[in-house]
Amino acid sequence: MRILQFMKRNLNPVIYITRNNFEPKVEEFGLKFLHKRGVSALSSSKFKEDDFILPVLIVGAGPVGLSLSILLTKLGLRHPIDETFALFNASIWNVILRKLRIDRSVQPNSAEIQAAGVRCAVLEKNTAFSRHPQAHFINNRSMEVFRKLDCLAEEIQQFQPPVDLWRKFIYCTSLSGSVLGSVDHMQPQDFERVVSPVTVAHFSQYKLIRLLLKKLENLDFRIHEGDRDIKEREILMGHECLSFTVTDNCVNVTSSFHKDGRTLKRDIQCGFLVGTDGAGSRVRKLAGIEMEGERDLQKLVSVHFTSQALGRYLLKERPGMLFFIFNTEAIGVLVAHDLQQGEFVLQVPYYPPQQNLEDFSPKMCEDLIFKLVGHELEDIAVIDIKPWVMHAEVAEKFDFNNQVFLAGDAAHRFPPAGGFGMNTGIQDAQNLAWKLAAVVNGIAPTTLLSTYETERRPIAKFNTALSVQNFRAAMEVPAALGLDPTVANSVHRVINDGLGSILPSGVQRVILDGLFSIGRAQLSQAILNDKNPVGLSRLARLKHIFEEGKSLQLQFPAEDLGYRYKEGALVLDRNVIHDSENVPTGRRRDYVPSSEPGSRLPHMEVKSLSSVSDEDNFSTLDLVSGDKVEFVLIIAPVESSYNLAHATLKVAEKLKVLVKVCVIWPYNRANNAAPCSVGNYINIVEVKKSPNLPSWWDLCGMNDRGAILARPDEHIAWRAMSEIRYPSFEMDKVFSVILGHAYKKPENVFDAQVD
């Protein structure tokens, strides 16, 4: 196999893979190396001295909390042959496993792990995981994070519906009636993997949770209920966080659970507490953190149901992800979570107190669905009916005393327009995980943790504004049809707060239903046709909205991949004029790669300098390990850059920081390469489909005398646009700024040289 030849050429040792227990052994110069097991990765004295203090306790077992627990556990994880494969990160190792046809489900578990990552556990107040589909769109950046979670992104792409079944939003008078318009949200560049090594996905939240739980099971996590002391790598179901107190040494958490009809309490000590417990976060409320923004944008009822017959019909006639349905009898949005399985969620406006949740009985919901479909369905099964309120809010703080943190919906609540909620939360987890790991492992002081809020809160505020703009764009379509939602909400407020409030509730209900019936009459065939002047005008306006991209959008590549931290654990460029603030428009904009500090590392396809096969290609994002707190210095093969790399490794050794040096060789010089192959260096070469495509440094807007330092979360921490005169002095300062160490400028820069 080419991959084995590649490994033999580059690594020299003979590799033996035992398939039964996945215990690779390395023999070199006649000696066998078998690593010791069960060594704790924690080096922080606080956790060494007292094993009763759990380093990190996570409250909330949704996608964000589970992702954070995986990221923390993996940061420090070692495969038994990691010392030999030091230059291979998790993604390249995944390629090797695929080549060897090894089942990921049997590797590696706790018995094969040399060192655990950050010890953590999860509390979840519910006794079971919900099957309500909820979030379902996973954007590019989240999929990039999932690539590092033991091939999770690949599994999502394997199990999700084919993209042609969900790429469109369809606007119609009923699912079997006339189509008012459709929008295809996938463009050719979305499939070319030029800006990212992975594409977006459509995958229901409960299915994602199943896969995340499987990954945790492979990391030796266990799910428990009831009367049990919490230990690392456990998810305790039915346990609610009641209170917490913060001391200098730890966070004391009190949780409650039910046993034999009684409510019992348990005290837990942890170093850090992370609230990922959703929009109504108990952790946020206990911390006294308020939400800021717009409340009660819309009240809705979510109806989860299945119908194989409807799925088959839509597969054949009009496949899509979202169906916006407007007719004289009903209005609603149907989310097709999986047409092949016939799984759907219907979202309909809800106006209490004139409407009660009890009004939405399974029978009433079935009748409503039939009106929107255009005919009855014999196999319909209503599974769940839930009310919810749409907000656009961000927590005033993400951090309480550098010991309690908020992530996901606990920190921000968006309209579901554009799928920003879960995705922003996943990226919160990625940002927080490496910082917690750095602090717990004694690499950085706790001041590093303050950069979590500094970096993530502005992104949450921007995404809130963008999702509101996108939600308003969604309202353009009904407004064009003569159904302005703002008018409906205004009428409802008048009934609740104005003169209508003095009327009996039954009369209020009749008035509200009557007004809505009059509004829906605008959708009659007698009005909405091209022979009626009013209908012709409305249909023309509708066409213009779709053609100009002014309706609800699914993808936002510029914001998804191009967001930038403007302060935090990074060193900003000196004397560089940064881009002005982007204003969210609710329109799709293309992503433009950037190497400015705070930006995500641009993706480019590369391969090892000595590789001869295109099957060995990987992404520049894969240079960043998902299994350890490691920085990556990217340089070109020029003398001044090698000097910088040498100085960087010396400084990193002094600070006990892991750094890997990556030398990127240009496409046209690879054959004449004389790489440095000692120490912690990896040599790669650009892969281009055409020689005319930009080089790596062109892509980054730099020249090959520059350098880039990438953080463990794939964001750029620092860059040099030209040769560094005093590299040791510069890198000592850079790492001090990034990690939050106290830095004392030497009186003489020559005294700072450690070469």
Short mmCIF file of N, CA and C in Angstrom, two decimals, residues 349-474:
data_model
loop_
_atom_site.label_atom_id
_atom_site.label_comp_id
_atom_site.label_asym_id
_atom_site.label_seq_id
_atom_site.Cartn_x
_atom_site.Cartn_y
_atom_site.Cartn_z
N PRO A 349 -47.09 29.80 13.80
CA PRO A 349 -47.18 30.90 14.77
C PRO A 349 -48.19 30.56 15.87
N TYR A 350 -47.94 31.12 17.04
CA TYR A 350 -48.73 30.80 18.23
C TYR A 350 -49.00 32.11 18.97
N TYR A 351 -50.27 32.38 19.28
CA TYR A 351 -50.65 33.67 19.85
C TYR A 351 -51.41 33.49 21.17
N PRO A 352 -50.67 33.28 22.27
CA PRO A 352 -51.33 33.22 23.57
C PRO A 352 -51.65 34.62 24.09
N PRO A 353 -52.60 34.81 24.99
CA PRO A 353 -53.39 33.77 25.66
C PRO A 353 -54.65 33.38 24.89
N GLN A 354 -54.91 34.07 23.76
CA GLN A 354 -56.11 33.71 22.99
C GLN A 354 -56.01 32.27 22.48
N GLN A 355 -54.78 31.84 22.17
CA GLN A 355 -54.55 30.45 21.80
C GLN A 355 -53.83 29.76 22.96
N ASN A 356 -54.27 28.57 23.29
CA ASN A 356 -53.64 27.79 24.35
C ASN A 356 -52.90 26.61 23.74
N LEU A 357 -51.87 26.15 24.45
CA LEU A 357 -51.13 24.99 23.96
C LEU A 357 -52.06 23.78 23.84
N GLU A 358 -53.06 23.74 24.74
CA GLU A 358 -54.01 22.62 24.69
C GLU A 358 -54.80 22.61 23.38
N ASP A 359 -54.89 23.78 22.72
CA ASP A 359 -55.58 23.83 21.43
C ASP A 359 -54.86 22.98 20.39
N PHE A 360 -53.53 22.83 20.56
CA PHE A 360 -52.73 22.10 19.58
C PHE A 360 -52.66 20.62 19.98
N SER A 361 -53.81 20.00 19.96
CA SER A 361 -53.87 18.56 20.24
C SER A 361 -53.32 17.80 19.04
N PRO A 362 -52.94 16.53 19.21
CA PRO A 362 -52.47 15.74 18.05
C PRO A 362 -53.48 15.75 16.90
N LYS A 363 -54.79 15.67 17.22
CA LYS A 363 -55.80 15.67 16.15
C LYS A 363 -55.83 17.01 15.43
N MET A 364 -55.78 18.11 16.21
CA MET A 364 -55.78 19.43 15.59
C MET A 364 -54.54 19.61 14.73
N CYS A 365 -53.39 19.12 15.20
CA CYS A 365 -52.15 19.24 14.43
C CYS A 365 -52.22 18.42 13.14
N GLU A 366 -52.83 17.25 13.21
CA GLU A 366 -53.01 16.44 12.00
C GLU A 366 -53.85 17.20 10.97
N ASP A 367 -54.95 17.79 11.42
CA ASP A 367 -55.81 18.54 10.51
C ASP A 367 -55.05 19.73 9.90
N LEU A 368 -54.24 20.38 10.70
CA LEU A 368 -53.45 21.51 10.21
C LEU A 368 -52.45 21.05 9.15
N ILE A 369 -51.81 19.92 9.41
CA ILE A 369 -50.85 19.37 8.44
C ILE A 369 -51.55 19.02 7.14
N PHE A 370 -52.75 18.43 7.22
CA PHE A 370 -53.49 18.08 6.00
C PHE A 370 -53.80 19.33 5.18
N LYS A 371 -54.15 20.43 5.85
CA LYS A 371 -54.43 21.68 5.13
C LYS A 371 -53.19 22.20 4.41
N LEU A 372 -52.04 22.04 5.03
CA LEU A 372 -50.81 22.52 4.42
C LEU A 372 -50.30 21.58 3.34
N VAL A 373 -50.56 20.28 3.51
CA VAL A 373 -50.17 19.31 2.48
C VAL A 373 -51.08 19.41 1.27
N GLY A 374 -52.38 19.65 1.51
CA GLY A 374 -53.34 19.71 0.41
C GLY A 374 -54.23 18.50 0.34
N HIS A 375 -53.95 17.50 1.16
CA HIS A 375 -54.79 16.30 1.23
C HIS A 375 -54.43 15.53 2.49
N GLU A 376 -55.23 14.54 2.84
CA GLU A 376 -54.97 13.77 4.04
C GLU A 376 -53.85 12.76 3.83
N LEU A 377 -53.22 12.38 4.94
CA LEU A 377 -52.15 11.37 4.92
C LEU A 377 -52.58 10.20 5.80
N GLU A 378 -52.50 9.00 5.27
CA GLU A 378 -52.97 7.84 6.02
C GLU A 378 -51.99 7.42 7.12
N ASP A 379 -50.71 7.69 6.92
CA ASP A 379 -49.71 7.15 7.86
C ASP A 379 -49.11 8.22 8.77
N ILE A 380 -49.78 9.33 8.95
CA ILE A 380 -49.22 10.40 9.77
C ILE A 380 -49.18 9.99 11.24
N ALA A 381 -48.08 10.33 11.92
CA ALA A 381 -47.94 10.04 13.35
C ALA A 381 -47.31 11.26 14.02
N VAL A 382 -48.11 11.95 14.83
CA VAL A 382 -47.60 13.11 15.56
C VAL A 382 -46.85 12.60 16.80
N ILE A 383 -45.58 12.96 16.89
CA ILE A 383 -44.72 12.44 17.97
C ILE A 383 -44.64 13.39 19.15
N ASP A 384 -44.51 14.68 18.86
CA ASP A 384 -44.26 15.64 19.93
C ASP A 384 -44.76 17.01 19.52
N ILE A 385 -45.24 17.77 20.49
CA ILE A 385 -45.74 19.14 20.25
C ILE A 385 -45.13 20.04 21.32
N LYS A 386 -44.36 21.04 20.89
CA LYS A 386 -43.66 21.90 21.84
C LYS A 386 -43.83 23.37 21.48
N PRO A 387 -44.13 24.22 22.47
CA PRO A 387 -44.12 25.67 22.21
C PRO A 387 -42.70 26.21 22.43
N TRP A 388 -42.37 27.27 21.76
CA TRP A 388 -41.08 27.93 22.02
C TRP A 388 -41.17 29.39 21.60
N VAL A 389 -40.25 30.18 22.15
CA VAL A 389 -40.24 31.62 21.90
C VAL A 389 -38.93 32.00 21.24
N MET A 390 -39.01 32.79 20.19
CA MET A 390 -37.83 33.22 19.47
C MET A 390 -37.27 34.50 20.11
N HIS A 391 -36.00 34.45 20.50
CA HIS A 391 -35.33 35.61 21.07
C HIS A 391 -34.08 35.93 20.23
N ALA A 392 -33.55 37.12 20.43
CA ALA A 392 -32.27 37.51 19.84
C ALA A 392 -31.47 38.20 20.94
N GLU A 393 -30.81 37.39 21.77
CA GLU A 393 -30.16 37.92 22.97
C GLU A 393 -28.78 37.31 23.17
N VAL A 394 -27.92 38.09 23.81
CA VAL A 394 -26.58 37.64 24.16
C VAL A 394 -26.36 37.94 25.63
N ALA A 395 -25.73 37.01 26.35
CA ALA A 395 -25.45 37.22 27.77
C ALA A 395 -24.50 38.40 27.95
N GLU A 396 -24.74 39.18 28.98
CA GLU A 396 -23.88 40.36 29.23
C GLU A 396 -22.46 39.94 29.58
N LYS A 397 -22.30 38.72 30.08
CA LYS A 397 -20.99 38.17 30.38
C LYS A 397 -20.98 36.69 30.03
N PHE A 398 -19.85 36.18 29.56
CA PHE A 398 -19.69 34.74 29.31
C PHE A 398 -18.87 34.08 30.42
N ASP A 399 -18.38 34.90 31.34
CA ASP A 399 -17.37 34.45 32.29
C ASP A 399 -17.69 35.03 33.67
N PHE A 400 -17.70 34.18 34.68
CA PHE A 400 -17.92 34.63 36.05
C PHE A 400 -16.69 34.25 36.87
N ASN A 401 -15.87 35.25 37.20
CA ASN A 401 -14.72 35.06 38.07
C ASN A 401 -13.66 34.13 37.49
N ASN A 402 -13.62 33.99 36.17
CA ASN A 402 -12.65 33.10 35.52
C ASN A 402 -12.77 31.65 35.97
N GLN A 403 -13.93 31.29 36.53
CA GLN A 403 -14.12 29.92 36.98
C GLN A 403 -15.44 29.32 36.49
N VAL A 404 -16.38 30.18 36.13
CA VAL A 404 -17.68 29.72 35.62
C VAL A 404 -17.88 30.34 34.24
N PHE A 405 -18.23 29.51 33.27
CA PHE A 405 -18.33 29.97 31.89
C PHE A 405 -19.66 29.55 31.27
N LEU A 406 -20.12 30.32 30.30
CA LEU A 406 -21.33 30.01 29.55
C LEU A 406 -20.95 29.73 28.10
N ALA A 407 -21.63 28.76 27.49
CA ALA A 407 -21.38 28.44 26.09
C ALA A 407 -22.69 27.98 25.45
N GLY A 408 -22.79 28.13 24.14
CA GLY A 408 -23.99 27.71 23.43
C GLY A 408 -25.19 28.58 23.75
N ASP A 409 -26.38 27.98 23.75
CA ASP A 409 -27.61 28.74 23.99
C ASP A 409 -27.65 29.38 25.37
N ALA A 410 -26.86 28.89 26.29
CA ALA A 410 -26.80 29.53 27.61
C ALA A 410 -26.20 30.93 27.51
N ALA A 411 -25.38 31.14 26.48
CA ALA A 411 -24.70 32.43 26.29
C ALA A 411 -25.35 33.29 25.22
N HIS A 412 -26.11 32.69 24.32
CA HIS A 412 -26.71 33.46 23.22
C HIS A 412 -27.92 32.72 22.66
N ARG A 413 -28.95 33.47 22.33
CA ARG A 413 -30.19 32.89 21.80
C ARG A 413 -30.53 33.62 20.51
N PHE A 414 -30.50 32.91 19.41
CA PHE A 414 -30.73 33.51 18.09
C PHE A 414 -32.05 33.04 17.49
N PRO A 415 -32.62 33.82 16.57
CA PRO A 415 -33.64 33.26 15.69
C PRO A 415 -33.02 32.10 14.89
N PRO A 416 -33.79 31.09 14.53
CA PRO A 416 -33.21 29.94 13.84
C PRO A 416 -32.90 30.20 12.37
N ALA A 417 -32.88 31.46 11.96
CA ALA A 417 -32.65 31.81 10.56
C ALA A 417 -31.16 31.76 10.25
N GLY A 418 -30.74 30.73 9.52
CA GLY A 418 -29.33 30.58 9.17
C GLY A 418 -28.60 29.55 10.01
N GLY A 419 -29.28 29.00 11.00
CA GLY A 419 -28.68 27.92 11.80
C GLY A 419 -27.49 28.35 12.63
N PHE A 420 -27.50 29.57 13.17
CA PHE A 420 -26.34 30.05 13.90
C PHE A 420 -26.26 29.53 15.33
N GLY A 421 -27.37 29.14 15.91
CA GLY A 421 -27.39 28.80 17.33
C GLY A 421 -26.43 27.69 17.69
N MET A 422 -26.66 26.48 17.22
CA MET A 422 -25.82 25.35 17.57
C MET A 422 -24.40 25.55 17.04
N ASN A 423 -24.27 26.09 15.85
CA ASN A 423 -22.94 26.25 15.25
C ASN A 423 -22.08 27.22 16.05
N THR A 424 -22.66 28.34 16.47
CA THR A 424 -21.90 29.28 17.30
C THR A 424 -21.50 28.61 18.61
N GLY A 425 -22.38 27.77 19.15
CA GLY A 425 -22.07 27.06 20.38
C GLY A 425 -20.93 26.07 20.22
N ILE A 426 -20.90 25.34 19.11
CA ILE A 426 -19.81 24.39 18.85
C ILE A 426 -18.48 25.14 18.80
N GLN A 427 -18.50 26.32 18.20
CA GLN A 427 -17.27 27.10 18.09
C GLN A 427 -16.89 27.73 19.43
N ASP A 428 -17.90 28.02 20.28
CA ASP A 428 -17.61 28.41 21.67
C ASP A 428 -16.80 27.30 22.35
N ALA A 429 -17.27 26.07 22.19
CA ALA A 429 -16.63 24.93 22.85
C ALA A 429 -15.20 24.76 22.38
N GLN A 430 -14.97 24.92 21.09
CA GLN A 430 -13.61 24.78 20.55
C GLN A 430 -12.68 25.84 21.14
N ASN A 431 -13.17 27.07 21.26
CA ASN A 431 -12.37 28.16 21.79
C ASN A 431 -12.05 27.94 23.26
N LEU A 432 -13.05 27.51 24.02
CA LEU A 432 -12.87 27.35 25.47
C LEU A 432 -12.03 26.12 25.81
N ALA A 433 -12.14 25.06 25.01
CA ALA A 433 -11.51 23.79 25.37
C ALA A 433 -10.00 23.90 25.48
N TRP A 434 -9.34 24.50 24.47
CA TRP A 434 -7.88 24.52 24.53
C TRP A 434 -7.38 25.45 25.63
N LYS A 435 -8.16 26.47 25.95
CA LYS A 435 -7.75 27.39 27.01
C LYS A 435 -7.89 26.73 28.38
N LEU A 436 -8.98 26.00 28.60
CA LEU A 436 -9.11 25.24 29.84
C LEU A 436 -7.99 24.21 29.96
N ALA A 437 -7.70 23.52 28.86
CA ALA A 437 -6.64 22.50 28.88
C ALA A 437 -5.29 23.13 29.19
N ALA A 438 -5.02 24.31 28.62
CA ALA A 438 -3.74 24.98 28.86
C ALA A 438 -3.61 25.37 30.33
N VAL A 439 -4.70 25.82 30.94
CA VAL A 439 -4.66 26.23 32.34
C VAL A 439 -4.57 25.02 33.25
N VAL A 440 -5.42 24.01 33.01
CA VAL A 440 -5.42 22.81 33.85
C VAL A 440 -4.06 22.11 33.80
N ASN A 441 -3.41 22.13 32.65
CA ASN A 441 -2.12 21.47 32.50
C ASN A 441 -0.95 22.35 32.91
N GLY A 442 -1.23 23.54 33.44
CA GLY A 442 -0.16 24.39 33.93
C GLY A 442 0.63 25.09 32.86
N ILE A 443 0.11 25.11 31.62
CA ILE A 443 0.81 25.78 30.52
C ILE A 443 0.61 27.28 30.59
N ALA A 444 -0.56 27.70 31.06
CA ALA A 444 -0.92 29.13 31.07
C ALA A 444 -1.59 29.47 32.39
N PRO A 445 -1.51 30.73 32.81
CA PRO A 445 -2.24 31.17 34.00
C PRO A 445 -3.72 31.31 33.71
N THR A 446 -4.52 31.44 34.77
CA THR A 446 -5.97 31.52 34.58
C THR A 446 -6.39 32.78 33.83
N THR A 447 -5.50 33.77 33.74
CA THR A 447 -5.85 34.98 32.98
C THR A 447 -6.13 34.66 31.51
N LEU A 448 -5.58 33.57 31.00
CA LEU A 448 -5.88 33.17 29.62
C LEU A 448 -7.38 32.98 29.43
N LEU A 449 -8.07 32.49 30.47
CA LEU A 449 -9.49 32.18 30.34
C LEU A 449 -10.35 33.42 30.12
N SER A 450 -9.85 34.58 30.53
CA SER A 450 -10.62 35.81 30.30
C SER A 450 -10.73 36.14 28.82
N THR A 451 -9.84 35.58 28.00
CA THR A 451 -9.90 35.84 26.56
C THR A 451 -11.05 35.09 25.89
N TYR A 452 -11.64 34.11 26.59
CA TYR A 452 -12.79 33.40 26.02
C TYR A 452 -13.93 34.38 25.76
N GLU A 453 -14.31 35.14 26.77
CA GLU A 453 -15.37 36.13 26.60
C GLU A 453 -14.95 37.23 25.62
N THR A 454 -13.71 37.67 25.73
CA THR A 454 -13.20 38.73 24.86
C THR A 454 -13.34 38.35 23.39
N GLU A 455 -13.10 37.09 23.09
CA GLU A 455 -13.14 36.64 21.70
C GLU A 455 -14.54 36.22 21.25
N ARG A 456 -15.24 35.48 22.08
CA ARG A 456 -16.48 34.87 21.62
C ARG A 456 -17.70 35.78 21.71
N ARG A 457 -17.75 36.68 22.69
CA ARG A 457 -18.94 37.51 22.83
C ARG A 457 -19.16 38.42 21.62
N PRO A 458 -18.13 39.08 21.07
CA PRO A 458 -18.38 39.88 19.85
C PRO A 458 -18.88 39.04 18.68
N ILE A 459 -18.42 37.79 18.58
CA ILE A 459 -18.90 36.92 17.50
C ILE A 459 -20.38 36.60 17.73
N ALA A 460 -20.74 36.33 18.98
CA ALA A 460 -22.15 36.05 19.29
C ALA A 460 -23.03 37.25 18.98
N LYS A 461 -22.56 38.45 19.31
CA LYS A 461 -23.34 39.67 19.04
C LYS A 461 -23.51 39.86 17.54
N PHE A 462 -22.44 39.63 16.78
CA PHE A 462 -22.54 39.78 15.33
C PHE A 462 -23.50 38.75 14.75
N ASN A 463 -23.38 37.49 15.19
CA ASN A 463 -24.26 36.44 14.68
C ASN A 463 -25.71 36.68 15.07
N THR A 464 -25.93 37.29 16.23
CA THR A 464 -27.30 37.65 16.63
C THR A 464 -27.88 38.64 15.63
N ALA A 465 -27.12 39.68 15.33
CA ALA A 465 -27.59 40.69 14.37
C ALA A 465 -27.81 40.08 13.00
N LEU A 466 -26.92 39.18 12.59
CA LEU A 466 -27.05 38.55 11.28
C LEU A 466 -28.28 37.66 11.22
N SER A 467 -28.54 36.90 12.28
CA SER A 467 -29.71 36.02 12.28
C SER A 467 -31.00 36.84 12.30
N VAL A 468 -30.99 38.00 12.97
CA VAL A 468 -32.18 38.87 12.97
C VAL A 468 -32.40 39.42 11.56
N GLN A 469 -31.33 39.83 10.90
CA GLN A 469 -31.45 40.31 9.52
C GLN A 469 -31.99 39.21 8.61
N ASN A 470 -31.52 37.99 8.83
CA ASN A 470 -31.98 36.88 8.00
C ASN A 470 -33.44 36.54 8.30
N PHE A 471 -33.82 36.64 9.56
CA PHE A 471 -35.22 36.42 9.93
C PHE A 471 -36.12 37.46 9.27
N ARG A 472 -35.67 38.72 9.26
CA ARG A 472 -36.45 39.77 8.61
C ARG A 472 -36.54 39.53 7.10
N ALA A 473 -35.48 38.99 6.53
CA ALA A 473 -35.52 38.64 5.11
C ALA A 473 -36.57 37.56 4.86
N ALA A 474 -36.70 36.63 5.82
CA ALA A 474 -37.73 35.58 5.68
C ALA A 474 -39.12 36.18 5.67
#
